[in-house]
Each structure stands twice: as structure tokens, then as C-alpha cells.
């Protein structure tokens, strides 16, 4: 796709459309489908990024500076109407995460040096800090059943894992780990300080190393879906890399892509049926590459 630097791709829940961020031109968020024309939503000349689909695929929440500060905005994919969701003038809003019911969004707000976990109710418009949430909250995510939330936490280093629910039972379950990613309703994977993926129960019990080879300590792009890890690693040429799918249980690997790609700020999004989209660097721009990859190694 001749995209003008499309990055941060994200599939809709049905796996039929992508939303991505152009880093050039008008910087409008773009919706794409394989075999169809690209169209823009949320038209603006500001910096719109980190878009995430609603569970029903009707809306996209994203971070934008069109008000002069990083705030959450909501765009309808039907009529392209856009509305501002938050007003934290001077603070930085990050990491929007939809609740599975599509009525609430978790996000973090960084003011001064501290980051706090907040939630917005889209029905009432009410915004509130999550009661009892640990300082230093980052990268929140809901478990698939929506019963609990997990997030990175820790006032000084944000290297702990916290869990909470609507009863206010926020608690830290582990220290020395980052970026909790649910892999079901009762387990997560996390990164340790050496960049290894570790399985963990919601009680904080480490269940073993899921993969100890994430390049550069997990700072390159990776995603997990249906028991498989899809990750990027450097290649043999300048500005080049490889995308590999690894089955977490068997350890079997498949090379999905090898070629030019922006390792520093690349993106990967993977679906359970084997579809993968990555950011590829080519001809002085970042383009998206869409592929249907085998679910098992060959």
C-alpha cells in the first residue's frame, strides 16, 4: 500500500478492517480493508494516534492533540462524527483499552511525574480515577470476560503487575514485571527485566518461561494470539528484519516475513485465524504488509 507512512495498525473485532495512523500527509486516521480503497476518518491536521476499535466495530477511540493536548477522542466509523471524551489540559492521556461490553474505556493520565488509571463511562460521560489503583499505572487491559483489569504499576519504576475489579479490590500481584497481556480469563503473560515472557496466574504465581528470546528485551514489536507469539527481530540487512510466529506450547517457529522493516517503531497485529499485519519500511516510507500465515509451523 502506498500509504505515506502507515503505522500502528489495529484489526477490528471481525478481522475485516484495519485502522492505522499515517505519519505524513493530513495525518487522518485511515481505515483499510484488503482489496479495497483506503479511506480516512477523524479528519484533522493534528497528531492522531493509537486508535483502538470498539468491540462492536462501530467506533474508534484514539489519542489526539487537536485540542492542544493529548486527549481521548471518539470517532464513528459510520458517519465520521468525532467527539472529545476527556479534558485533562496539560496532562498526557495514553493507553485506551475498551471494556468488552463497549460501554467503558480504561486509560492513563500522566500529570507531573505520576501516571494514574482512569475510566470513562460512555453512556453517562462520567470520568473518574479508578479507586484504589496503584500510582504509576500503565498499559491497562481487560480480561476477556470483562470481570477484572490488569495493568503495570509502581510509583517509582512501574515494574509491578496490578489487578483490580469494580469492587475496588485493586492490588499488586507481582514485582519485577512489565506489560501484562491476558491470554484467557485466568492467566496473563508478562515481561520480566531480562525481556523474557513469563506465564502468570492472577494470583501472581509465575507459571514458567513462555519464551526467553524476545529480541532487545521485548522492545521490538510483538503480539500474542491463540497461544502463539508473533514477534520481530533484526535481519541480515540494514533496516531489515524478520517476523516470526512461535507456538508457545510446542516452541515450533515459522518465519512469516523477511525484508525491510522499521524495527525501532514497527508494529504487529495478529488475529487468531492466522492473519498478521506488520509495518514494512520501503522506498523511504512505512507501508503496511498484510498476510495470511499458517497457524502451525511448517
PDB file of C-alpha atoms in Angstrom:
ATOM      1  CA  UNK A   1       0.000   0.000   0.000  1.00  0.00           C
ATOM      2  CA  UNK A   2       1.343   3.420  -0.941  1.00  0.00           C
ATOM      3  CA  UNK A   3       0.386   4.784   2.409  1.00  0.00           C
ATOM      4  CA  UNK A   4       2.537   7.753   3.303  1.00  0.00           C
ATOM      5  CA  UNK A   5       3.901   6.064   6.430  1.00  0.00           C
ATOM      6  CA  UNK A   6       1.111   3.998   7.957  1.00  0.00           C
ATOM      7  CA  UNK A   7       1.916   2.700  11.421  1.00  0.00           C
ATOM      8  CA  UNK A   8       0.139   1.282  14.497  1.00  0.00           C
ATOM      9  CA  UNK A   9      -2.308  -0.963  12.602  1.00  0.00           C
ATOM     10  CA  UNK A  10      -5.180  -2.477  14.582  1.00  0.00           C
ATOM     11  CA  UNK A  11      -7.747  -5.020  13.368  1.00  0.00           C
ATOM     12  CA  UNK A  12     -11.438  -4.620  14.082  1.00  0.00           C
ATOM     13  CA  UNK A  13     -13.042  -7.473  16.097  1.00  0.00           C
ATOM     14  CA  UNK A  14     -14.378  -9.151  12.950  1.00  0.00           C
ATOM     15  CA  UNK A  15     -10.962  -9.113  11.310  1.00  0.00           C
ATOM     16  CA  UNK A  16     -12.334  -7.284   8.261  1.00  0.00           C
ATOM     17  CA  UNK A  17     -10.855  -3.791   8.580  1.00  0.00           C
ATOM     18  CA  UNK A  18      -7.731  -2.085   9.831  1.00  0.00           C
ATOM     19  CA  UNK A  19      -7.342   1.307  11.393  1.00  0.00           C
ATOM     20  CA  UNK A  20      -3.864   2.817  11.141  1.00  0.00           C
ATOM     21  CA  UNK A  21      -2.033   6.104  11.666  1.00  0.00           C
ATOM     22  CA  UNK A  22      -0.453   7.913   8.704  1.00  0.00           C
ATOM     23  CA  UNK A  23       2.677   9.770   9.770  1.00  0.00           C
ATOM     24  CA  UNK A  24       2.578  12.068   6.735  1.00  0.00           C
ATOM     25  CA  UNK A  25       0.007  13.883   4.570  1.00  0.00           C
ATOM     26  CA  UNK A  26      -3.026  15.082   6.561  1.00  0.00           C
ATOM     27  CA  UNK A  27      -2.390  12.614   9.380  1.00  0.00           C
ATOM     28  CA  UNK A  28      -6.044  11.496   9.322  1.00  0.00           C
ATOM     29  CA  UNK A  29      -6.673   8.074  10.795  1.00  0.00           C
ATOM     30  CA  UNK A  30      -7.120   5.609   7.960  1.00  0.00           C
ATOM     31  CA  UNK A  31      -9.435   2.615   7.611  1.00  0.00           C
ATOM     32  CA  UNK A  32      -8.314  -0.098   5.208  1.00  0.00           C
ATOM     33  CA  UNK A  33      -9.582  -3.452   4.012  1.00  0.00           C
ATOM     34  CA  UNK A  34      -7.625  -5.858   1.836  1.00  0.00           C
ATOM     35  CA  UNK A  35      -8.601  -5.273  -1.792  1.00  0.00           C
ATOM     36  CA  UNK A  36     -10.485  -2.014  -1.172  1.00  0.00           C
ATOM     37  CA  UNK A  37      -9.572   1.649  -1.178  1.00  0.00           C
ATOM     38  CA  UNK A  38      -8.212   3.375   1.912  1.00  0.00           C
ATOM     39  CA  UNK A  39     -10.491   5.984   3.482  1.00  0.00           C
ATOM     40  CA  UNK A  40      -9.848   8.449   6.253  1.00  0.00           C
ATOM     41  CA  UNK A  41     -11.796   9.132   9.415  1.00  0.00           C
ATOM     42  CA  UNK A  42     -11.425  11.736  12.139  1.00  0.00           C
ATOM     43  CA  UNK A  43     -10.181  14.332   9.662  1.00  0.00           C
ATOM     44  CA  UNK A  44      -7.687  16.676  11.286  1.00  0.00           C
ATOM     45  CA  UNK A  45      -4.244  18.139  10.789  1.00  0.00           C
ATOM     46  CA  UNK A  46      -3.300  17.247  14.354  1.00  0.00           C
ATOM     47  CA  UNK A  47      -1.426  14.226  15.644  1.00  0.00           C
ATOM     48  CA  UNK A  48      -3.992  11.394  15.895  1.00  0.00           C
ATOM     49  CA  UNK A  49      -2.619   8.028  17.005  1.00  0.00           C
ATOM     50  CA  UNK A  50      -3.063   4.820  18.989  1.00  0.00           C
ATOM     51  CA  UNK A  51      -6.528   4.102  17.603  1.00  0.00           C
ATOM     52  CA  UNK A  52      -8.488   1.153  19.019  1.00  0.00           C
ATOM     53  CA  UNK A  53     -11.734  -0.367  17.706  1.00  0.00           C
ATOM     54  CA  UNK A  54     -14.791  -0.744  19.905  1.00  0.00           C
ATOM     55  CA  UNK A  55     -15.895  -4.360  20.475  1.00  0.00           C
ATOM     56  CA  UNK A  56     -18.794  -3.949  18.027  1.00  0.00           C
ATOM     57  CA  UNK A  57     -16.611  -2.272  15.381  1.00  0.00           C
ATOM     58  CA  UNK A  58     -18.763   0.879  15.191  1.00  0.00           C
ATOM     59  CA  UNK A  59     -16.357   3.295  16.865  1.00  0.00           C
ATOM     60  CA  UNK A  60     -12.654   4.041  17.161  1.00  0.00           C
ATOM     61  CA  UNK A  61     -11.138   5.639  20.237  1.00  0.00           C
ATOM     62  CA  UNK A  62      -7.823   7.413  19.729  1.00  0.00           C
ATOM     63  CA  UNK A  63      -5.404   9.900  21.261  1.00  0.00           C
ATOM     64  CA  UNK A  64      -5.243  13.323  19.593  1.00  0.00           C
ATOM     65  CA  UNK A  65      -3.683  16.730  20.086  1.00  0.00           C
ATOM     66  CA  UNK A  66      -6.329  18.592  18.136  1.00  0.00           C
ATOM     67  CA  UNK A  67      -7.256  20.445  21.356  1.00  0.00           C
ATOM     68  CA  UNK A  68      -3.604  21.331  22.008  1.00  0.00           C
ATOM     69  CA  UNK A  69      -3.003  18.473  24.459  1.00  0.00           C
ATOM     70  CA  UNK A  70      -3.142  14.686  24.322  1.00  0.00           C
ATOM     71  CA  UNK A  71      -6.779  13.762  24.934  1.00  0.00           C
ATOM     72  CA  UNK A  72      -9.094  10.868  24.158  1.00  0.00           C
ATOM     73  CA  UNK A  73     -11.425  11.294  21.187  1.00  0.00           C
ATOM     74  CA  UNK A  74     -14.087   9.038  19.732  1.00  0.00           C
ATOM     75  CA  UNK A  75     -14.866   8.655  16.023  1.00  0.00           C
ATOM     76  CA  UNK A  76     -17.879   6.937  14.498  1.00  0.00           C
ATOM     77  CA  UNK A  77     -16.902   4.772  11.550  1.00  0.00           C
ATOM     78  CA  UNK A  78     -20.391   5.200  10.025  1.00  0.00           C
ATOM     79  CA  UNK A  79     -20.740   8.982   9.759  1.00  0.00           C
ATOM     80  CA  UNK A  80     -17.194  10.054  10.752  1.00  0.00           C
ATOM     81  CA  UNK A  81     -18.516  12.229  13.568  1.00  0.00           C
ATOM     82  CA  UNK A  82     -15.858  12.934  16.182  1.00  0.00           C
ATOM     83  CA  UNK A  83     -16.235  13.998  19.799  1.00  0.00           C
ATOM     84  CA  UNK A  84     -13.804  14.768  22.556  1.00  0.00           C
ATOM     85  CA  UNK A  85     -14.020  12.433  25.552  1.00  0.00           C
ATOM     86  CA  UNK A  86     -11.544  13.874  28.076  1.00  0.00           C
ATOM     87  CA  UNK A  87     -10.360  17.276  29.286  1.00  0.00           C
ATOM     88  CA  UNK A  88      -7.091  16.991  31.161  1.00  0.00           C
ATOM     89  CA  UNK A  89      -5.486  20.134  29.779  1.00  0.00           C
ATOM     90  CA  UNK A  90      -1.736  19.931  30.188  1.00  0.00           C
ATOM     91  CA  UNK A  91      -1.652  16.244  31.100  1.00  0.00           C
ATOM     92  CA  UNK A  92      -0.890  13.296  28.817  1.00  0.00           C
ATOM     93  CA  UNK A  93      -3.599  10.729  28.122  1.00  0.00           C
ATOM     94  CA  UNK A  94      -2.437   7.289  26.972  1.00  0.00           C
ATOM     95  CA  UNK A  95      -3.269   3.597  26.523  1.00  0.00           C
ATOM     96  CA  UNK A  96      -7.030   3.461  25.827  1.00  0.00           C
ATOM     97  CA  UNK A  97      -8.495  -0.009  26.443  1.00  0.00           C
ATOM     98  CA  UNK A  98     -12.144  -0.902  25.714  1.00  0.00           C
ATOM     99  CA  UNK A  99     -14.191  -2.954  28.139  1.00  0.00           C
ATOM    100  CA  UNK A 100     -15.675  -5.996  26.344  1.00  0.00           C
ATOM    101  CA  UNK A 101     -19.182  -4.535  26.769  1.00  0.00           C
ATOM    102  CA  UNK A 102     -18.183  -1.488  24.697  1.00  0.00           C
ATOM    103  CA  UNK A 103     -19.511   0.971  27.273  1.00  0.00           C
ATOM    104  CA  UNK A 104     -16.337   1.823  29.203  1.00  0.00           C
ATOM    105  CA  UNK A 105     -12.745   2.690  28.365  1.00  0.00           C
ATOM    106  CA  UNK A 106      -9.715   2.461  30.629  1.00  0.00           C
ATOM    107  CA  UNK A 107      -6.838   4.875  30.089  1.00  0.00           C
ATOM    108  CA  UNK A 108      -3.989   6.505  31.961  1.00  0.00           C
ATOM    109  CA  UNK A 109      -3.367  10.175  32.690  1.00  0.00           C
ATOM    110  CA  UNK A 110       0.145  11.422  33.331  1.00  0.00           C
ATOM    111  CA  UNK A 111       0.445  14.708  35.190  1.00  0.00           C
ATOM    112  CA  UNK A 112       3.813  15.786  36.541  1.00  0.00           C
ATOM    113  CA  UNK A 113       5.717  12.516  37.073  1.00  0.00           C
ATOM    114  CA  UNK A 114       2.837  10.243  38.104  1.00  0.00           C
ATOM    115  CA  UNK A 115       0.509   8.237  35.914  1.00  0.00           C
ATOM    116  CA  UNK A 116      -2.972   7.409  37.203  1.00  0.00           C
ATOM    117  CA  UNK A 117      -5.565   4.938  35.936  1.00  0.00           C
ATOM    118  CA  UNK A 118      -8.907   6.431  34.863  1.00  0.00           C
ATOM    119  CA  UNK A 119     -12.121   5.150  33.338  1.00  0.00           C
ATOM    120  CA  UNK A 120     -14.806   6.821  31.258  1.00  0.00           C
ATOM    121  CA  UNK A 121     -18.402   5.625  31.082  1.00  0.00           C
ATOM    122  CA  UNK A 122     -19.516   6.335  27.515  1.00  0.00           C
ATOM    123  CA  UNK A 123     -23.204   6.150  28.434  1.00  0.00           C
ATOM    124  CA  UNK A 124     -23.105   8.817  31.152  1.00  0.00           C
ATOM    125  CA  UNK A 125     -19.916  10.606  30.085  1.00  0.00           C
ATOM    126  CA  UNK A 126     -18.601  10.325  33.650  1.00  0.00           C
ATOM    127  CA  UNK A 127     -14.820  10.192  34.057  1.00  0.00           C
ATOM    128  CA  UNK A 128     -13.234   9.064  37.292  1.00  0.00           C
ATOM    129  CA  UNK A 129      -9.909   7.900  38.626  1.00  0.00           C
ATOM    130  CA  UNK A 130     -10.055   4.192  39.409  1.00  0.00           C
ATOM    131  CA  UNK A 131     -10.471   3.951  43.162  1.00  0.00           C
ATOM    132  CA  UNK A 132      -7.505   2.349  44.860  1.00  0.00           C
ATOM    133  CA  UNK A 133      -5.466   1.970  41.676  1.00  0.00           C
ATOM    134  CA  UNK A 134      -1.737   1.941  42.219  1.00  0.00           C
ATOM    135  CA  UNK A 135       0.293   5.006  41.186  1.00  0.00           C
ATOM    136  CA  UNK A 136       2.354   4.611  38.057  1.00  0.00           C
ATOM    137  CA  UNK A 137      -0.423   2.775  36.214  1.00  0.00           C
ATOM    138  CA  UNK A 138       0.397   1.915  32.612  1.00  0.00           C
ATOM    139  CA  UNK A 139      -0.645  -0.430  29.745  1.00  0.00           C
ATOM    140  CA  UNK A 140      -4.062  -1.434  31.147  1.00  0.00           C
ATOM    141  CA  UNK A 141      -6.039  -4.320  29.693  1.00  0.00           C
ATOM    142  CA  UNK A 142      -9.301  -6.105  30.488  1.00  0.00           C
ATOM    143  CA  UNK A 143      -9.546  -9.843  30.850  1.00  0.00           C
ATOM    144  CA  UNK A 144     -11.664 -11.260  28.004  1.00  0.00           C
ATOM    145  CA  UNK A 145     -14.730 -11.747  30.235  1.00  0.00           C
ATOM    146  CA  UNK A 146     -14.520  -8.155  31.500  1.00  0.00           C
ATOM    147  CA  UNK A 147     -14.505  -9.185  35.144  1.00  0.00           C
ATOM    148  CA  UNK A 148     -11.107  -7.750  36.038  1.00  0.00           C
ATOM    149  CA  UNK A 149      -8.428  -5.424  34.719  1.00  0.00           C
ATOM    150  CA  UNK A 150      -4.659  -5.822  34.754  1.00  0.00           C
ATOM    151  CA  UNK A 151      -2.047  -3.113  34.363  1.00  0.00           C
ATOM    152  CA  UNK A 152       1.549  -2.228  35.017  1.00  0.00           C
ATOM    153  CA  UNK A 153       2.031  -0.358  38.286  1.00  0.00           C
ATOM    154  CA  UNK A 154       4.640   1.000  40.657  1.00  0.00           C
ATOM    155  CA  UNK A 155       5.106   4.559  41.811  1.00  0.00           C
ATOM    156  CA  UNK A 156       8.829   4.750  41.096  1.00  0.00           C
ATOM    157  CA  UNK A 157       9.597   2.300  38.305  1.00  0.00           C
ATOM    158  CA  UNK A 158       6.215   0.928  37.100  1.00  0.00           C
ATOM    159  CA  UNK A 159       7.701  -2.571  37.169  1.00  0.00           C
ATOM    160  CA  UNK A 160       4.887  -4.296  39.041  1.00  0.00           C
ATOM    161  CA  UNK A 161       1.682  -6.005  37.935  1.00  0.00           C
ATOM    162  CA  UNK A 162      -1.649  -4.958  39.452  1.00  0.00           C
ATOM    163  CA  UNK A 163      -5.132  -6.389  39.154  1.00  0.00           C
ATOM    164  CA  UNK A 164      -8.499  -4.941  40.118  1.00  0.00           C
ATOM    165  CA  UNK A 165     -12.246  -5.080  39.636  1.00  0.00           C
ATOM    166  CA  UNK A 166     -15.341  -2.925  40.101  1.00  0.00           C
ATOM    167  CA  UNK A 167     -15.482  -3.655  43.831  1.00  0.00           C
ATOM    168  CA  UNK A 168     -12.362  -1.574  44.400  1.00  0.00           C
ATOM    169  CA  UNK A 169     -10.145  -4.544  45.115  1.00  0.00           C
ATOM    170  CA  UNK A 170      -7.008  -3.163  43.445  1.00  0.00           C
ATOM    171  CA  UNK A 171      -3.849  -4.980  44.458  1.00  0.00           C
ATOM    172  CA  UNK A 172      -0.336  -5.650  43.260  1.00  0.00           C
ATOM    173  CA  UNK A 173       0.259  -9.315  42.472  1.00  0.00           C
ATOM    174  CA  UNK A 174       3.910  -9.231  41.365  1.00  0.00           C
ATOM    175  CA  UNK A 175       7.015  -7.071  41.118  1.00  0.00           C
ATOM    176  CA  UNK A 176       9.780  -7.005  38.524  1.00  0.00           C
ATOM    177  CA  UNK A 177       7.472  -7.481  35.536  1.00  0.00           C
ATOM    178  CA  UNK A 178       6.025  -5.296  32.772  1.00  0.00           C
ATOM    179  CA  UNK A 179       3.299  -5.155  30.123  1.00  0.00           C
ATOM    180  CA  UNK A 180       0.620  -7.626  31.281  1.00  0.00           C
ATOM    181  CA  UNK A 181      -1.164  -9.299  28.346  1.00  0.00           C
ATOM    182  CA  UNK A 182      -4.225 -11.502  29.025  1.00  0.00           C
ATOM    183  CA  UNK A 183      -4.152 -14.964  27.444  1.00  0.00           C
ATOM    184  CA  UNK A 184      -7.518 -16.008  28.876  1.00  0.00           C
ATOM    185  CA  UNK A 185      -9.814 -15.202  31.773  1.00  0.00           C
ATOM    186  CA  UNK A 186      -7.456 -16.675  34.363  1.00  0.00           C
ATOM    187  CA  UNK A 187      -3.907 -16.045  33.125  1.00  0.00           C
ATOM    188  CA  UNK A 188      -1.607 -13.395  31.688  1.00  0.00           C
ATOM    189  CA  UNK A 189       1.858 -13.216  30.202  1.00  0.00           C
ATOM    190  CA  UNK A 190       4.285 -10.543  31.352  1.00  0.00           C
ATOM    191  CA  UNK A 191       7.790  -9.372  30.521  1.00  0.00           C
ATOM    192  CA  UNK A 192      10.495  -9.709  33.133  1.00  0.00           C
ATOM    193  CA  UNK A 193      13.502  -7.402  33.445  1.00  0.00           C
ATOM    194  CA  UNK A 194      15.512  -9.585  31.064  1.00  0.00           C
ATOM    195  CA  UNK A 195      12.867  -9.391  28.357  1.00  0.00           C
ATOM    196  CA  UNK A 196      11.552 -12.921  28.870  1.00  0.00           C
ATOM    197  CA  UNK A 197       7.857 -13.714  28.515  1.00  0.00           C
ATOM    198  CA  UNK A 198       6.527 -15.315  31.695  1.00  0.00           C
ATOM    199  CA  UNK A 199       3.156 -17.010  32.194  1.00  0.00           C
ATOM    200  CA  UNK A 200       1.460 -15.823  35.375  1.00  0.00           C
ATOM    201  CA  UNK A 201      -1.734 -16.669  37.207  1.00  0.00           C
ATOM    202  CA  UNK A 202      -3.949 -13.899  38.512  1.00  0.00           C
ATOM    203  CA  UNK A 203      -2.647 -14.687  41.976  1.00  0.00           C
ATOM    204  CA  UNK A 204       0.837 -13.664  40.859  1.00  0.00           C
ATOM    205  CA  UNK A 205       2.272 -17.173  40.628  1.00  0.00           C
ATOM    206  CA  UNK A 206       4.769 -17.430  37.786  1.00  0.00           C
ATOM    207  CA  UNK A 207       3.969 -20.490  35.705  1.00  0.00           C
ATOM    208  CA  UNK A 208       7.202 -20.771  33.773  1.00  0.00           C
ATOM    209  CA  UNK A 209       9.009 -19.050  30.932  1.00  0.00           C
ATOM    210  CA  UNK A 210       6.764 -18.781  27.873  1.00  0.00           C
ATOM    211  CA  UNK A 211       9.684 -17.559  25.709  1.00  0.00           C
ATOM    212  CA  UNK A 212      13.116 -16.316  26.693  1.00  0.00           C
ATOM    213  CA  UNK A 213      14.248 -14.974  23.341  1.00  0.00           C
ATOM    214  CA  UNK A 214      12.400 -11.721  22.662  1.00  0.00           C
ATOM    215  CA  UNK A 215      14.979  -9.515  20.908  1.00  0.00           C
ATOM    216  CA  UNK A 216      16.212  -6.397  22.699  1.00  0.00           C
ATOM    217  CA  UNK A 217      14.311  -7.258  25.849  1.00  0.00           C
ATOM    218  CA  UNK A 218      10.905  -7.097  24.178  1.00  0.00           C
ATOM    219  CA  UNK A 219      11.357  -3.558  22.898  1.00  0.00           C
ATOM    220  CA  UNK A 220      10.659  -4.592  19.305  1.00  0.00           C
ATOM    221  CA  UNK A 221       7.131  -5.258  18.048  1.00  0.00           C
ATOM    222  CA  UNK A 222       5.291  -8.385  19.225  1.00  0.00           C
ATOM    223  CA  UNK A 223       1.774  -9.690  19.729  1.00  0.00           C
ATOM    224  CA  UNK A 224       0.149 -12.792  21.230  1.00  0.00           C
ATOM    225  CA  UNK A 225      -2.969 -14.565  19.994  1.00  0.00           C
ATOM    226  CA  UNK A 226      -4.366 -18.103  20.312  1.00  0.00           C
ATOM    227  CA  UNK A 227      -1.327 -19.469  22.068  1.00  0.00           C
ATOM    228  CA  UNK A 228       1.107 -18.069  19.527  1.00  0.00           C
ATOM    229  CA  UNK A 229       3.666 -15.280  19.795  1.00  0.00           C
ATOM    230  CA  UNK A 230       4.327 -13.170  16.691  1.00  0.00           C
ATOM    231  CA  UNK A 231       7.466 -11.058  17.033  1.00  0.00           C
ATOM    232  CA  UNK A 232      10.021  -9.023  15.079  1.00  0.00           C
ATOM    233  CA  UNK A 233      13.768  -9.466  15.181  1.00  0.00           C
ATOM    234  CA  UNK A 234      16.690  -7.882  13.325  1.00  0.00           C
ATOM    235  CA  UNK A 235      17.639  -9.312   9.956  1.00  0.00           C
ATOM    236  CA  UNK A 236      20.864  -9.583   7.987  1.00  0.00           C
ATOM    237  CA  UNK A 237      20.499  -6.310   6.051  1.00  0.00           C
ATOM    238  CA  UNK A 238      20.356  -2.664   7.084  1.00  0.00           C
ATOM    239  CA  UNK A 239      16.823  -1.600   8.083  1.00  0.00           C
ATOM    240  CA  UNK A 240      15.837  -5.235   7.709  1.00  0.00           C
ATOM    241  CA  UNK A 241      14.196  -7.756   9.949  1.00  0.00           C
ATOM    242  CA  UNK A 242      12.143 -10.902  10.246  1.00  0.00           C
ATOM    243  CA  UNK A 243       8.661 -11.621  11.605  1.00  0.00           C
ATOM    244  CA  UNK A 244       8.341 -14.998  13.320  1.00  0.00           C
ATOM    245  CA  UNK A 245       5.386 -16.911  14.710  1.00  0.00           C
ATOM    246  CA  UNK A 246       6.220 -19.138  17.694  1.00  0.00           C
ATOM    247  CA  UNK A 247       3.763 -21.619  19.192  1.00  0.00           C
ATOM    248  CA  UNK A 248       4.152 -21.072  22.930  1.00  0.00           C
ATOM    249  CA  UNK A 249       3.387 -24.673  23.918  1.00  0.00           C
ATOM    250  CA  UNK A 250       5.446 -26.554  21.333  1.00  0.00           C
ATOM    251  CA  UNK A 251       8.139 -23.983  20.557  1.00  0.00           C
ATOM    252  CA  UNK A 252       7.666 -24.526  16.810  1.00  0.00           C
ATOM    253  CA  UNK A 253       8.500 -21.459  14.718  1.00  0.00           C
ATOM    254  CA  UNK A 254       7.552 -20.175  11.284  1.00  0.00           C
ATOM    255  CA  UNK A 255       9.218 -17.253   9.523  1.00  0.00           C
ATOM    256  CA  UNK A 256       6.333 -15.152   8.201  1.00  0.00           C
ATOM    257  CA  UNK A 257       8.269 -12.292   6.635  1.00  0.00           C
ATOM    258  CA  UNK A 258      11.848 -11.306   5.916  1.00  0.00           C
ATOM    259  CA  UNK A 259      12.796  -7.949   4.442  1.00  0.00           C
ATOM    260  CA  UNK A 260      12.931  -4.250   5.147  1.00  0.00           C
ATOM    261  CA  UNK A 261      11.062  -3.034   8.204  1.00  0.00           C
ATOM    262  CA  UNK A 262      11.379  -0.224  10.782  1.00  0.00           C
ATOM    263  CA  UNK A 263      12.449  -2.147  13.850  1.00  0.00           C
ATOM    264  CA  UNK A 264      12.607   0.924  16.087  1.00  0.00           C
ATOM    265  CA  UNK A 265       8.909   1.765  15.802  1.00  0.00           C
ATOM    266  CA  UNK A 266       7.452  -1.143  13.867  1.00  0.00           C
ATOM    267  CA  UNK A 267       4.010  -2.590  14.518  1.00  0.00           C
ATOM    268  CA  UNK A 268       2.446  -6.055  14.541  1.00  0.00           C
ATOM    269  CA  UNK A 269      -1.198  -7.033  14.910  1.00  0.00           C
ATOM    270  CA  UNK A 270      -2.202 -10.695  14.734  1.00  0.00           C
ATOM    271  CA  UNK A 271      -5.563 -12.462  14.597  1.00  0.00           C
ATOM    272  CA  UNK A 272      -6.427 -15.969  15.861  1.00  0.00           C
ATOM    273  CA  UNK A 273      -7.082 -17.262  12.318  1.00  0.00           C
ATOM    274  CA  UNK A 274      -3.506 -16.584  11.209  1.00  0.00           C
ATOM    275  CA  UNK A 275      -3.783 -13.143   9.676  1.00  0.00           C
ATOM    276  CA  UNK A 276      -0.945 -10.799  10.533  1.00  0.00           C
ATOM    277  CA  UNK A 277      -0.275  -7.191   9.581  1.00  0.00           C
ATOM    278  CA  UNK A 278       3.120  -5.558  10.029  1.00  0.00           C
ATOM    279  CA  UNK A 279       4.791  -2.252   9.251  1.00  0.00           C
ATOM    280  CA  UNK A 280       7.370  -2.525   6.456  1.00  0.00           C
ATOM    281  CA  UNK A 281       9.975   0.093   5.584  1.00  0.00           C
ATOM    282  CA  UNK A 282      10.363   0.511   1.843  1.00  0.00           C
ATOM    283  CA  UNK A 283      11.106   3.353  -0.584  1.00  0.00           C
ATOM    284  CA  UNK A 284      11.670   5.841   2.268  1.00  0.00           C
ATOM    285  CA  UNK A 285       8.227   5.276   3.823  1.00  0.00           C
ATOM    286  CA  UNK A 286       6.493   2.853   6.162  1.00  0.00           C
ATOM    287  CA  UNK A 287       3.909   0.687   4.395  1.00  0.00           C
ATOM    288  CA  UNK A 288       1.622  -1.982   5.775  1.00  0.00           C
ATOM    289  CA  UNK A 289       2.029  -5.601   4.742  1.00  0.00           C
ATOM    290  CA  UNK A 290      -0.974  -7.895   5.195  1.00  0.00           C
ATOM    291  CA  UNK A 291      -0.562 -11.662   5.144  1.00  0.00           C
ATOM    292  CA  UNK A 292      -2.436 -14.828   5.972  1.00  0.00           C
ATOM    293  CA  UNK A 293       0.063 -17.023   7.769  1.00  0.00           C
ATOM    294  CA  UNK A 294      -0.219 -20.726   8.669  1.00  0.00           C
ATOM    295  CA  UNK A 295      -1.403 -21.385  12.201  1.00  0.00           C
ATOM    296  CA  UNK A 296       1.189 -24.110  12.738  1.00  0.00           C
ATOM    297  CA  UNK A 297       4.848 -24.325  11.823  1.00  0.00           C
ATOM    298  CA  UNK A 298       5.982 -25.900   8.564  1.00  0.00           C
TER     299      UNK A 298
END
